[in-house]
Coordinates of C-alpha atoms and ligand atoms in Angstrom, one line a residue:
Chain A
M3 CA -89.2 -9.8 -27.0
K4 CA -90.0 -13.0 -29.0
A5 CA -88.3 -13.3 -32.4
Y6 CA -88.9 -15.7 -35.3
D7 CA -87.4 -16.1 -38.7
I8 CA -90.8 -16.2 -40.4
V9 CA -94.1 -15.1 -38.9
I10 CA -97.3 -16.1 -40.8
I11 CA -100.4 -14.1 -40.3
G12 CA -103.5 -16.4 -40.6
G13 CA -103.8 -20.2 -40.2
G14 CA -106.1 -20.9 -43.1
P15 CA -105.1 -23.1 -46.0
A16 CA -102.7 -20.3 -47.3
G17 CA -100.9 -19.9 -44.0
L18 CA -100.6 -23.6 -43.4
A19 CA -99.2 -24.4 -46.9
A20 CA -96.8 -21.4 -46.6
A21 CA -95.5 -22.7 -43.2
I22 CA -95.0 -26.2 -44.5
S23 CA -93.0 -25.2 -47.5
A24 CA -90.9 -22.7 -45.5
K25 CA -90.0 -25.4 -43.1
K26 CA -89.1 -27.8 -45.9
A27 CA -86.9 -25.1 -47.4
G28 CA -84.8 -25.2 -44.3
I29 CA -86.2 -22.7 -41.8
E30 CA -86.7 -23.9 -38.3
S31 CA -88.1 -20.8 -36.6
I32 CA -91.6 -20.3 -37.9
L33 CA -94.7 -19.1 -36.1
I34 CA -98.3 -19.1 -37.4
L35 CA -100.7 -16.6 -35.7
E36 CA -104.4 -17.3 -35.9
R37 CA -107.2 -15.3 -34.3
D38 CA -109.7 -18.2 -34.4
Q39 CA -109.7 -21.1 -31.9
E40 CA -108.5 -23.6 -34.5
L41 CA -106.4 -23.9 -37.6
G42 CA -108.1 -24.3 -41.0
G43 CA -109.6 -20.9 -41.7
I44 CA -112.8 -20.6 -43.6
L45 CA -112.6 -24.3 -44.6
N46 CA -113.9 -25.2 -41.1
Q47 CA -117.4 -24.0 -42.1
C48 CA -117.3 -25.3 -45.6
I49 CA -118.7 -28.8 -44.8
H50 CA -119.7 -29.6 -48.4
N51 CA -117.5 -31.7 -50.7
G52 CA -115.6 -30.8 -53.8
F53 CA -112.2 -29.6 -52.4
G54 CA -108.9 -31.0 -53.4
L55 CA -109.8 -32.5 -56.8
H56 CA -106.8 -30.8 -58.3
I57 CA -104.2 -31.6 -55.6
F58 CA -105.4 -34.9 -54.2
Q59 CA -107.5 -36.2 -57.1
E60 CA -110.3 -36.9 -54.7
E61 CA -113.3 -34.9 -53.4
L62 CA -112.8 -33.8 -49.8
T63 CA -115.0 -31.7 -47.6
G64 CA -113.5 -28.4 -46.3
P65 CA -112.5 -29.7 -42.9
E66 CA -111.0 -32.9 -44.4
Y67 CA -108.9 -30.8 -46.8
A68 CA -107.7 -28.5 -43.9
D69 CA -106.9 -31.6 -41.9
R70 CA -104.3 -32.8 -44.5
Y71 CA -102.3 -29.6 -43.9
I72 CA -102.9 -29.3 -40.2
R73 CA -101.4 -32.9 -39.8
Q74 CA -98.3 -31.8 -41.7
V75 CA -97.9 -28.7 -39.7
K76 CA -98.0 -30.8 -36.5
A77 CA -95.8 -33.5 -37.8
L78 CA -93.2 -30.9 -38.8
N79 CA -93.4 -29.3 -35.3
I80 CA -94.3 -25.9 -36.7
E81 CA -95.3 -23.5 -33.9
Y82 CA -98.7 -21.9 -34.0
Q83 CA -100.7 -19.7 -31.6
L84 CA -104.4 -19.7 -31.6
N85 CA -106.9 -17.1 -30.3
T86 CA -104.2 -14.6 -31.2
M87 CA -105.1 -11.5 -33.2
V88 CA -102.5 -9.6 -35.2
M89 CA -103.1 -5.9 -34.6
E90 CA -100.3 -4.2 -36.5
I91 CA -97.2 -5.0 -38.5
S92 CA -94.5 -2.3 -38.9
R93 CA -92.4 -1.8 -42.0
D94 CA -89.4 -3.4 -40.2
K95 CA -91.6 -6.5 -39.4
L96 CA -92.3 -5.9 -35.8
V97 CA -95.6 -7.7 -35.3
T98 CA -98.0 -6.5 -32.6
V99 CA -100.4 -9.1 -31.4
M100 CA -103.0 -9.6 -28.7
N101 CA -104.5 -12.6 -26.9
R102 CA -106.2 -13.3 -23.6
E103 CA -103.3 -14.9 -21.8
E104 CA -100.5 -12.5 -22.7
G105 CA -102.4 -9.3 -23.5
L106 CA -100.6 -7.1 -26.0
F107 CA -97.1 -8.1 -27.1
Q108 CA -94.7 -7.9 -29.9
I109 CA -92.8 -10.4 -32.1
Q110 CA -89.9 -9.5 -34.3
A111 CA -89.8 -11.3 -37.7
K112 CA -87.2 -11.5 -40.4
A113 CA -89.9 -12.3 -43.0
V114 CA -93.7 -12.0 -42.8
V115 CA -96.2 -14.0 -44.9
L116 CA -99.6 -12.3 -45.2
A117 CA -102.4 -15.0 -45.3
M118 CA -105.4 -13.3 -43.8
G119 CA -107.9 -14.5 -46.3
C120 CA -110.9 -12.5 -47.4
R121 CA -114.3 -11.4 -46.1
E122 CA -117.6 -11.1 -47.9
R123 CA -118.7 -7.9 -49.6
S124 CA -121.9 -6.6 -48.1
R125 CA -122.1 -2.9 -48.2
G126 CA -123.4 -1.6 -51.5
A127 CA -125.0 -4.9 -52.3
L128 CA -128.5 -3.7 -51.4
N129 CA -128.8 -0.6 -53.4
I130 CA -132.0 0.6 -51.7
P131 CA -132.3 3.3 -49.0
G132 CA -133.9 3.0 -45.7
F133 CA -134.2 0.7 -42.7
R134 CA -132.8 -2.8 -42.5
P135 CA -135.1 -5.3 -40.6
A136 CA -133.6 -8.4 -39.0
G137 CA -133.2 -11.4 -41.2
I138 CA -130.6 -10.1 -43.7
F139 CA -127.3 -12.0 -43.6
S140 CA -124.3 -12.6 -45.7
A141 CA -124.3 -16.1 -47.1
G142 CA -121.1 -16.8 -45.2
T143 CA -122.6 -15.8 -41.9
A144 CA -125.5 -18.1 -42.6
Q145 CA -123.1 -20.8 -43.4
R146 CA -121.4 -20.4 -40.0
L147 CA -124.7 -20.3 -38.2
V148 CA -126.0 -23.4 -39.8
N149 CA -122.8 -25.5 -39.9
R150 CA -121.0 -24.5 -36.7
E151 CA -123.8 -23.2 -34.4
G152 CA -126.4 -25.7 -35.6
Y153 CA -128.9 -22.9 -35.9
L154 CA -131.2 -22.3 -38.9
P155 CA -131.5 -18.5 -39.3
G156 CA -134.8 -18.6 -41.2
R157 CA -137.6 -20.6 -42.8
E158 CA -138.4 -18.8 -46.0
V159 CA -135.4 -17.5 -47.9
V160 CA -134.5 -15.3 -50.9
I161 CA -130.8 -15.2 -52.0
L162 CA -129.3 -12.2 -53.8
G163 CA -126.2 -13.1 -55.8
S164 CA -125.3 -16.4 -57.4
G165 CA -121.8 -16.8 -56.1
D166 CA -120.8 -20.3 -55.0
I167 CA -121.4 -19.6 -51.3
G168 CA -124.9 -18.5 -52.0
L169 CA -125.6 -21.6 -54.1
I170 CA -124.1 -23.9 -51.5
M171 CA -126.3 -22.2 -48.9
A172 CA -129.4 -22.6 -51.0
R173 CA -129.0 -26.4 -50.8
R174 CA -127.9 -26.4 -47.2
M175 CA -130.9 -24.4 -46.0
T176 CA -133.2 -26.5 -48.1
L177 CA -131.9 -29.7 -46.6
E178 CA -132.3 -28.2 -43.1
G179 CA -136.0 -27.6 -43.8
A180 CA -136.1 -24.1 -45.1
K181 CA -137.9 -23.1 -48.3
V182 CA -135.5 -21.3 -50.6
K183 CA -137.8 -19.4 -53.0
V184 CA -135.5 -17.9 -55.5
V185 CA -131.9 -16.9 -56.3
A186 CA -131.5 -13.5 -58.0
E187 CA -128.4 -12.5 -59.9
L188 CA -127.7 -9.0 -61.2
M189 CA -125.5 -10.2 -64.1
P190 CA -126.8 -12.1 -67.1
Y191 CA -124.6 -15.0 -66.1
S192 CA -123.9 -16.7 -62.8
G193 CA -120.6 -16.3 -61.0
G194 CA -120.9 -19.7 -59.5
L195 CA -119.7 -23.1 -60.8
K196 CA -122.0 -25.0 -63.2
R197 CA -121.8 -27.9 -60.8
N198 CA -123.2 -25.9 -58.0
I199 CA -126.1 -24.5 -60.1
V200 CA -127.1 -28.1 -61.1
Q201 CA -126.5 -29.7 -57.7
C202 CA -127.6 -26.9 -55.4
L203 CA -130.5 -25.3 -57.4
D204 CA -131.8 -27.6 -60.1
D205 CA -131.7 -30.7 -57.9
F206 CA -134.2 -28.9 -55.6
G207 CA -136.2 -27.0 -58.2
I208 CA -134.9 -23.6 -56.9
P209 CA -135.3 -21.0 -59.7
L210 CA -132.3 -18.8 -60.7
K211 CA -133.3 -15.4 -62.0
L212 CA -130.5 -13.8 -64.0
S213 CA -130.4 -10.1 -64.7
H214 CA -132.6 -9.5 -61.6
T215 CA -132.0 -7.5 -58.4
V216 CA -133.7 -6.5 -55.2
V217 CA -135.7 -3.3 -55.5
D218 CA -137.6 -3.3 -52.2
I219 CA -137.7 -4.9 -48.8
K220 CA -140.5 -4.9 -46.4
G221 CA -140.7 -5.6 -42.7
K222 CA -140.5 -3.6 -39.5
K223 CA -138.6 -5.8 -37.0
R224 CA -138.1 -8.9 -39.1
L225 CA -138.0 -9.1 -42.8
E226 CA -141.4 -9.9 -44.3
S227 CA -140.9 -9.7 -48.1
V228 CA -138.4 -8.9 -50.8
T229 CA -139.3 -7.5 -54.2
L230 CA -137.2 -8.4 -57.3
A231 CA -137.2 -6.8 -60.7
R232 CA -135.5 -7.5 -64.0
V233 CA -132.6 -5.1 -64.9
D234 CA -131.7 -3.8 -68.3
E235 CA -128.2 -3.9 -69.9
K236 CA -127.1 -1.0 -67.8
G237 CA -128.2 -2.7 -64.6
K238 CA -131.3 -0.4 -64.1
P239 CA -134.5 -2.1 -62.9
V240 CA -137.2 -2.3 -65.6
L241 CA -140.5 -0.8 -64.4
G242 CA -143.4 -3.3 -64.4
T243 CA -141.2 -6.4 -63.9
E244 CA -141.5 -6.4 -60.1
E245 CA -142.4 -9.6 -58.2
E246 CA -142.8 -9.7 -54.5
Y247 CA -141.6 -12.8 -52.5
S248 CA -142.7 -13.2 -48.9
C249 CA -139.7 -14.4 -46.8
D250 CA -138.1 -14.0 -43.4
T251 CA -134.5 -14.2 -44.6
L252 CA -132.4 -12.6 -47.3
L253 CA -128.9 -13.9 -47.9
L254 CA -126.4 -11.8 -49.7
S255 CA -123.8 -13.6 -51.8
V256 CA -122.3 -10.9 -53.8
G257 CA -118.6 -11.6 -53.8
L258 CA -115.5 -11.6 -51.6
I259 CA -112.9 -9.0 -50.9
P260 CA -109.4 -9.6 -49.6
E261 CA -108.9 -8.7 -45.9
N262 CA -106.1 -6.1 -46.2
E263 CA -106.4 -3.6 -43.3
L264 CA -103.0 -4.8 -41.9
S265 CA -101.3 -4.7 -45.3
V266 CA -102.6 -1.2 -46.0
S267 CA -101.6 0.2 -42.7
M268 CA -98.1 -1.2 -43.0
G269 CA -97.7 0.7 -46.3
V270 CA -97.7 -2.2 -48.8
E271 CA -98.5 -1.0 -52.3
M272 CA -102.0 -2.3 -53.3
D273 CA -103.6 -3.3 -56.6
S274 CA -106.9 -1.5 -57.2
V275 CA -108.3 -4.4 -59.2
T276 CA -107.6 -7.3 -56.9
S277 CA -107.8 -5.2 -53.7
G278 CA -104.7 -7.2 -52.7
P279 CA -101.0 -6.3 -52.5
R280 CA -99.0 -5.9 -55.8
V281 CA -96.5 -8.7 -55.8
N282 CA -93.5 -9.9 -57.9
E283 CA -92.6 -13.4 -59.1
S284 CA -91.7 -14.4 -55.5
L285 CA -95.1 -13.2 -54.3
E286 CA -93.2 -10.5 -52.4
T287 CA -95.0 -7.2 -51.8
S288 CA -93.5 -3.7 -52.2
I289 CA -91.9 -4.2 -48.8
P290 CA -88.9 -6.6 -49.1
G291 CA -89.4 -9.7 -46.9
V292 CA -93.2 -9.3 -46.8
F293 CA -95.0 -11.9 -48.9
A294 CA -98.7 -12.5 -49.6
C295 CA -100.7 -15.6 -50.7
G296 CA -104.2 -17.0 -50.8
N297 CA -107.3 -14.9 -50.7
V298 CA -105.6 -11.9 -49.1
L299 CA -103.7 -11.6 -52.4
H300 CA -106.6 -12.2 -54.8
V301 CA -109.8 -14.1 -54.4
H302 CA -109.6 -17.7 -55.3
D303 CA -112.5 -20.0 -56.0
L304 CA -110.5 -23.2 -55.6
V305 CA -108.6 -23.9 -52.5
D306 CA -106.2 -26.1 -54.4
F307 CA -104.7 -23.1 -56.1
V308 CA -104.5 -21.3 -52.7
S309 CA -102.3 -24.1 -51.4
E310 CA -100.1 -24.1 -54.5
E311 CA -99.6 -20.4 -54.4
A312 CA -98.9 -20.3 -50.7
A313 CA -96.2 -23.0 -51.0
L314 CA -94.4 -20.6 -53.4
A315 CA -94.8 -17.7 -50.9
G316 CA -93.5 -19.8 -48.1
K317 CA -90.5 -21.0 -50.0
C318 CA -89.6 -17.5 -51.1
A319 CA -89.9 -16.2 -47.5
A320 CA -87.5 -18.9 -46.5
L321 CA -85.0 -17.9 -49.3
H322 CA -85.3 -14.3 -48.1
V323 CA -84.2 -15.3 -44.6
L324 CA -81.4 -17.5 -45.9
R325 CA -80.2 -14.7 -48.1
K326 CA -79.9 -12.4 -45.1
E327 CA -78.0 -15.0 -43.2
D328 CA -75.5 -15.8 -46.0
E329 CA -75.2 -13.4 -48.8
G330 CA -72.6 -15.7 -50.4
K331 CA -74.7 -18.8 -50.5
L332 CA -77.5 -17.0 -52.0
A333 CA -75.4 -15.6 -54.8
E334 CA -75.5 -19.1 -56.2
I335 CA -79.3 -19.3 -56.1
F336 CA -79.9 -15.8 -57.4
P337 CA -77.0 -15.1 -59.6
E338 CA -77.8 -11.6 -60.4
E339 CA -80.5 -9.0 -59.9
K340 CA -82.0 -7.9 -63.1
E341 CA -84.5 -5.3 -64.2
N342 CA -88.1 -5.9 -63.4
I343 CA -90.3 -6.9 -66.2
R344 CA -93.9 -5.6 -66.0
L345 CA -96.8 -7.8 -66.6
V346 CA -99.6 -5.9 -68.3
A347 CA -103.3 -6.9 -68.2
G348 CA -104.3 -6.2 -71.9
E349 CA -107.7 -6.5 -73.5
G350 CA -110.1 -8.8 -71.8
I351 CA -107.8 -9.4 -68.8
R352 CA -108.7 -7.8 -65.4
Y353 CA -105.4 -8.4 -63.6
T354 CA -102.4 -10.7 -63.3
V355 CA -100.7 -12.1 -60.3
P356 CA -97.7 -11.4 -60.2
A357 CA -97.6 -7.9 -61.5
V358 CA -93.8 -7.8 -62.1
I359 CA -91.1 -10.4 -62.7
N360 CA -87.4 -10.3 -61.9
I361 CA -85.9 -13.0 -64.1
G362 CA -82.9 -13.3 -61.8
R363 CA -85.1 -14.5 -59.0
M364 CA -87.7 -16.5 -60.8
E365 CA -87.9 -20.3 -60.7
E366 CA -87.6 -22.3 -64.0
E367 CA -91.4 -22.0 -64.4
L368 CA -93.7 -19.4 -63.1
K369 CA -97.5 -19.6 -63.1
V370 CA -99.2 -16.3 -63.9
R371 CA -102.8 -16.3 -62.7
F372 CA -105.5 -14.0 -64.0
R373 CA -109.1 -13.4 -64.5
V374 CA -111.0 -12.3 -67.6
G375 CA -113.5 -9.4 -67.6
S376 CA -116.5 -11.1 -69.3
V377 CA -117.6 -14.4 -70.8
Y378 CA -115.8 -15.4 -74.0
K379 CA -116.5 -18.5 -76.2
N380 CA -113.9 -19.9 -78.6
A381 CA -111.4 -17.2 -77.8
F382 CA -107.6 -17.2 -77.4
I383 CA -105.4 -16.5 -74.4
T384 CA -102.4 -14.8 -75.9
V385 CA -99.1 -13.7 -74.4
Y386 CA -96.8 -11.1 -76.0
F387 CA -93.2 -10.3 -75.1
D388 CA -93.3 -6.6 -76.0
E389 CA -94.6 -6.8 -79.6
E390 CA -93.9 -10.4 -80.3
E391 CA -96.5 -13.1 -79.8
V392 CA -95.0 -16.0 -77.8
F393 CA -98.1 -18.0 -76.7
R394 CA -101.6 -18.6 -78.0
K395 CA -104.1 -21.1 -76.7
K396 CA -107.7 -21.6 -77.7
K397 CA -110.3 -21.9 -74.9
L398 CA -113.9 -23.1 -75.5
I399 CA -115.0 -20.9 -72.7
L400 CA -113.6 -18.2 -70.5
A401 CA -115.6 -16.7 -67.6
P402 CA -114.9 -14.1 -64.9
G403 CA -115.8 -16.7 -62.3
E404 CA -113.0 -19.1 -63.3
M405 CA -109.4 -18.2 -62.5
E406 CA -107.1 -18.9 -65.5
E407 CA -103.3 -19.4 -65.7
V408 CA -100.5 -19.4 -68.1
E409 CA -97.0 -20.7 -67.5
L410 CA -93.9 -18.7 -68.3
T411 CA -90.5 -20.3 -68.5
K412 CA -87.2 -18.7 -67.5
E413 CA -85.6 -20.2 -70.6
K414 CA -88.1 -18.4 -72.9
L415 CA -87.7 -15.1 -71.1
E416 CA -83.9 -15.3 -71.4
E417 CA -84.3 -15.3 -75.1
F418 CA -85.5 -11.7 -74.8
P419 CA -82.7 -9.8 -73.0
R420 CA -84.2 -6.4 -73.6
L421 CA -87.8 -7.3 -72.7
S422 CA -89.6 -4.5 -70.9
Q423 CA -93.2 -5.8 -70.6
I424 CA -95.2 -9.0 -71.0
I425 CA -98.8 -8.4 -72.2
L426 CA -101.7 -10.9 -71.7
R427 CA -104.7 -10.5 -74.0
I428 CA -107.9 -12.3 -74.9
E429 CA -108.3 -12.3 -78.6
E430 CA -111.5 -13.4 -80.3
K431 CA -109.8 -14.7 -83.4
Chain B
M16 CA -139.4 -42.0 -76.9
R17 CA -138.6 -39.3 -74.3
E18 CA -136.1 -36.5 -74.4
I19 CA -134.4 -35.3 -71.1
N20 CA -132.5 -32.0 -71.0
L21 CA -129.5 -31.7 -68.7
I22 CA -126.5 -29.5 -68.2
C23 CA -123.2 -31.3 -68.1
I24 CA -121.4 -30.3 -64.8
N25 CA -118.0 -31.7 -65.6
C26 CA -116.4 -28.5 -66.8
P27 CA -117.3 -24.8 -67.0
L28 CA -118.5 -25.1 -70.6
G29 CA -121.7 -26.6 -69.2
C30 CA -122.9 -28.2 -72.4
P31 CA -126.7 -28.6 -72.8
L32 CA -127.3 -32.3 -73.1
V33 CA -130.3 -34.0 -74.7
V34 CA -130.7 -37.6 -73.6
E35 CA -133.1 -39.7 -75.7
M36 CA -134.7 -42.6 -73.8
E37 CA -136.9 -45.5 -74.6
G38 CA -138.4 -46.8 -71.3
K39 CA -135.3 -47.2 -69.1
E40 CA -132.9 -47.4 -71.9
V41 CA -130.7 -44.6 -73.2
L42 CA -130.8 -44.4 -77.0
K43 CA -128.5 -41.5 -77.5
V44 CA -126.9 -38.4 -75.8
T45 CA -126.4 -35.3 -77.9
G46 CA -125.2 -31.8 -77.2
N47 CA -122.0 -32.9 -75.4
T48 CA -118.6 -31.6 -76.6
C49 CA -116.6 -34.5 -75.2
K50 CA -117.0 -38.0 -73.9
R51 CA -117.4 -37.0 -70.3
G52 CA -120.7 -35.4 -71.2
E53 CA -122.0 -38.6 -72.6
I54 CA -121.0 -40.6 -69.5
Y55 CA -122.5 -38.0 -67.2
G56 CA -125.8 -37.9 -69.2
R57 CA -126.2 -41.7 -69.2
K58 CA -125.6 -41.9 -65.4
E59 CA -127.7 -38.9 -64.5
V60 CA -130.8 -40.3 -66.2
T61 CA -130.4 -44.0 -65.2
D62 CA -128.8 -43.8 -61.7
P63 CA -128.3 -40.3 -60.4
T64 CA -126.4 -40.2 -57.2
R65 CA -124.9 -37.6 -54.8
I66 CA -122.6 -37.4 -51.9
V67 CA -124.6 -35.8 -49.0
T68 CA -122.9 -33.6 -46.4
S69 CA -124.5 -32.3 -43.3
T70 CA -123.9 -31.8 -39.6
V71 CA -125.1 -33.6 -36.5
R72 CA -125.4 -32.3 -32.9
V73 CA -122.6 -33.0 -30.4
K74 CA -122.6 -33.4 -26.6
G75 CA -119.7 -32.9 -24.3
S76 CA -117.6 -30.5 -26.4
K77 CA -117.1 -26.7 -27.0
E78 CA -118.3 -27.5 -30.5
K79 CA -122.0 -27.7 -31.1
T80 CA -121.9 -29.8 -34.3
V81 CA -119.7 -32.2 -36.1
P82 CA -119.7 -32.2 -39.9
V83 CA -120.5 -35.5 -41.6
K84 CA -120.9 -37.0 -45.1
T85 CA -122.1 -40.2 -46.7
S86 CA -119.1 -42.5 -47.2
K87 CA -120.1 -43.0 -50.8
D88 CA -122.7 -41.4 -53.1
I89 CA -126.3 -42.3 -52.5
P90 CA -129.3 -42.3 -54.9
K91 CA -130.5 -38.7 -55.4
D92 CA -134.0 -39.5 -54.3
K93 CA -132.7 -40.6 -50.9
I94 CA -131.1 -37.2 -50.1
F95 CA -134.1 -36.0 -48.0
S96 CA -134.6 -39.2 -46.0
C97 CA -130.8 -39.2 -45.3
V98 CA -130.8 -35.7 -43.8
T99 CA -134.1 -36.4 -42.0
A100 CA -132.5 -39.4 -40.3
L101 CA -129.5 -37.2 -39.3
K102 CA -131.8 -34.8 -37.5
E103 CA -132.5 -37.5 -34.9
V104 CA -128.8 -38.2 -34.2
E105 CA -126.8 -36.7 -31.4
V106 CA -123.2 -37.9 -30.7
E107 CA -120.9 -37.6 -27.7
A108 CA -117.4 -36.1 -28.1
P109 CA -114.6 -37.0 -28.8
I110 CA -115.3 -37.9 -32.4
Y111 CA -112.6 -38.5 -35.0
M112 CA -112.6 -38.0 -38.7
G113 CA -113.9 -41.2 -40.4
D114 CA -115.8 -42.4 -37.3
I115 CA -119.1 -44.0 -38.3
I116 CA -121.9 -41.8 -37.1
L117 CA -124.9 -43.7 -38.5
E118 CA -124.9 -47.1 -40.3
N119 CA -126.9 -47.9 -43.4
V120 CA -128.5 -44.4 -43.6
A121 CA -132.1 -44.5 -45.0
D122 CA -131.5 -48.2 -46.1
T123 CA -129.0 -47.2 -48.7
G124 CA -126.3 -49.6 -47.4
I125 CA -124.1 -46.6 -47.0
N126 CA -122.7 -45.2 -43.7
I127 CA -122.5 -41.6 -42.4
I128 CA -119.0 -40.7 -41.3
A129 CA -117.5 -37.7 -39.5
T130 CA -115.4 -35.3 -41.5
K131 CA -113.7 -33.5 -38.6
N132 CA -112.2 -34.2 -35.2
V133 CA -114.3 -32.9 -32.4
Y134 CA -112.6 -33.1 -29.0
S135 CA -114.3 -33.2 -25.7
G136 CA -114.2 -30.5 -23.0
Ligands
FAD20 C1 -117.8 -17.8 -46.4 C2 -116.8 -18.4 -47.4 C3 -117.1 -19.6 -48.0 C4 -116.2 -20.2 -49.0 N1 -116.5 -21.4 -49.6 C5 -115.6 -21.9 -50.4 C6 -115.8 -23.2 -51.0 O1 -116.9 -23.8 -50.8 N2 -114.9 -23.8 -51.9 C7 -113.7 -23.2 -52.1 O2 -112.9 -23.7 -52.8 N3 -113.5 -21.9 -51.6 C8 -114.4 -21.3 -50.8 N4 -114.1 -20.1 -50.2 C9 -112.9 -19.5 -50.6 C10 -111.9 -19.9 -49.5 O3 -111.8 -18.8 -48.7 C11 -110.6 -20.3 -50.1 O4 -110.7 -21.5 -50.9 C12 -109.5 -20.6 -49.0 O5 -110.1 -20.9 -47.7 C13 -108.7 -19.3 -48.8 O6 -107.6 -19.6 -47.9 P1 -106.9 -18.5 -47.1 O7 -106.0 -19.2 -46.2 O8 -106.4 -17.5 -48.1 O9 -108.1 -17.8 -46.3 P2 -108.9 -18.2 -45.0 O10 -109.4 -19.6 -45.1 O11 -110.0 -17.2 -44.9 O12 -107.9 -18.1 -43.8 C14 -107.5 -16.8 -43.3 C15 -107.2 -17.0 -41.8 O13 -106.5 -15.8 -41.3 C16 -107.0 -15.5 -40.1 N5 -106.8 -14.1 -39.8 C17 -107.3 -13.0 -40.6 N6 -106.9 -11.9 -40.0 C18 -106.1 -12.2 -39.0 C19 -105.4 -11.4 -38.0 N7 -105.4 -10.0 -38.0 N8 -104.8 -12.0 -37.0 C20 -104.8 -13.4 -36.9 N9 -105.4 -14.2 -37.8 C21 -106.1 -13.6 -38.8 C22 -108.5 -15.9 -40.2 O14 -109.1 -16.1 -38.9 C23 -108.4 -17.2 -41.0 O15 -108.3 -18.3 -40.2 C24 -115.0 -19.5 -49.3 C25 -114.7 -18.3 -48.7 C26 -115.6 -17.7 -47.8 C27 -115.3 -16.3 -47.2
SF4_21 S1 -119.6 -32.4 -72.3 FE1 -117.4 -32.1 -72.0 S2 -117.0 -30.0 -72.7 FE2 -119.2 -30.2 -72.4 S3 -119.5 -29.5 -70.3 FE3 -119.3 -31.7 -70.2 S4 -117.1 -32.0 -69.8 FE4 -117.3 -29.9 -70.5

């Protein structure tokens, strides 16, 4: 049987960055497993620009961003296997995989990094009963068809959901010659970036209808029309506000969900808000030696943060392997195990990653990432160590679509030896 | 005097900008919270430009398309002529990132370059 120190599941930006940092932390034996025929993950179909502003201070397209990491993986001689699907991972890190050449086989790992990314939500998006004619796609599927297959899936388009992928596809299909009639968003605000609303909708005169949803679809074989209606505060359609749009295509862009079948079946403890694993300061799941990063952990809108997070996961996976090899050497790095401190998502906060911190293992600084539950203007992000406020920062705007972060330092935490929980809250004054 | 309404795209605040113009001259930008809003407002009404990304067809590869972009931003009103020009283009693999796919697209003086390696076979 093959054996590696670290096996990384998924060769998208998260898997690539994790592999690079594990290698730099001193691990030679690393394998990336990727089910697709190339590395790079979803970035390969994201041909628009706007990636990498944070890390590289320039605007790259998705494939260009991926290439920077693929080059490093190759330069560092990190092994990867393409067209190889991971089927199962056991609690003791026996990875069962399948590909055409070798059939079904197993790989033993000392540490595993979960980096499987996310998929698009689709079920439940169309809250109407009955038959589904052809012509209804998720925005990501349409993105793959247009950008990879060179195939335009329709000529007259309605888009439900104003997430970034939907907005990007509104522009893409318009440029390819389709007529995008309207984008409808259930919420009173868009989940997409302002920049995308301006450059993908306003530039082309595509209307965005907030607080609207699809109430009817017509068409036997192929979609013929979609009816939109305004919704009230409770999300119920308002009678008499219906408008019918003739179209042959409906794109759904209603959010992403981490791809965690593997994690769930191996018994990793999950977080019901993020739909990703619960992790500690080392991005380690409830199973020691199993780490998670990128969109499989929580959905990111900026790939830069995926790369940053994954680098930490890769480094911690490396430390896990080194610790197993030499308990003594690691005693220096992790002087003592301490009690876990819980991170609590207080008022206004939906979740935090990580969910627990062990000070003994944390680095000097730790970024805690989180999302807020609704739109706030002129509000404060606050952090409490038990009852005591230790951090307060005014934000002109906070929105559910934008991931936020606060930095905790080991030094500060050590001032509170009996600390049991850290609470994040949004306060309006 | 004319007033043009814009939304600043430089941060999630999305300030509603009002640009006051006299002919081709910007008199004043209001509604911005910071300097970046003013810079954006001035540029957007006098010389709006965009990077354009698209794909062109490929021969001689497993891949059907190669993604491309304008090497610099081009005037906003040239976007459609740019993508129309690209519809006519077909290239032969292999193609490497940064290769020039089309020169001086739509008379903008800007080249279209590949953004991905596409190997032959
Ligand atoms: C359709 C779509 C469009 C997006 N557009 C943008 C955008 O424009 N800008 C932006 O910043 N972000 C965008 N995102 C978010 C984007 O996914 C992240 O920025 C980033 O790509 C996440 O990296 P990742 O490595 O976590 O996931 P991914 O890029 O999804 O990579 C995960 C990889 O794991 C592989 N994998 C999964 N399961 C298995 C298995 N069982 N065995 C082997 N391999 C497996 C997949 O094939 C994939 O290559 C988009 C996401 C989607 C779904
Ligand atoms: S003007 Fe400044 S604060 Fe307002 S949206 Fe633009 S960058 Fe943000």
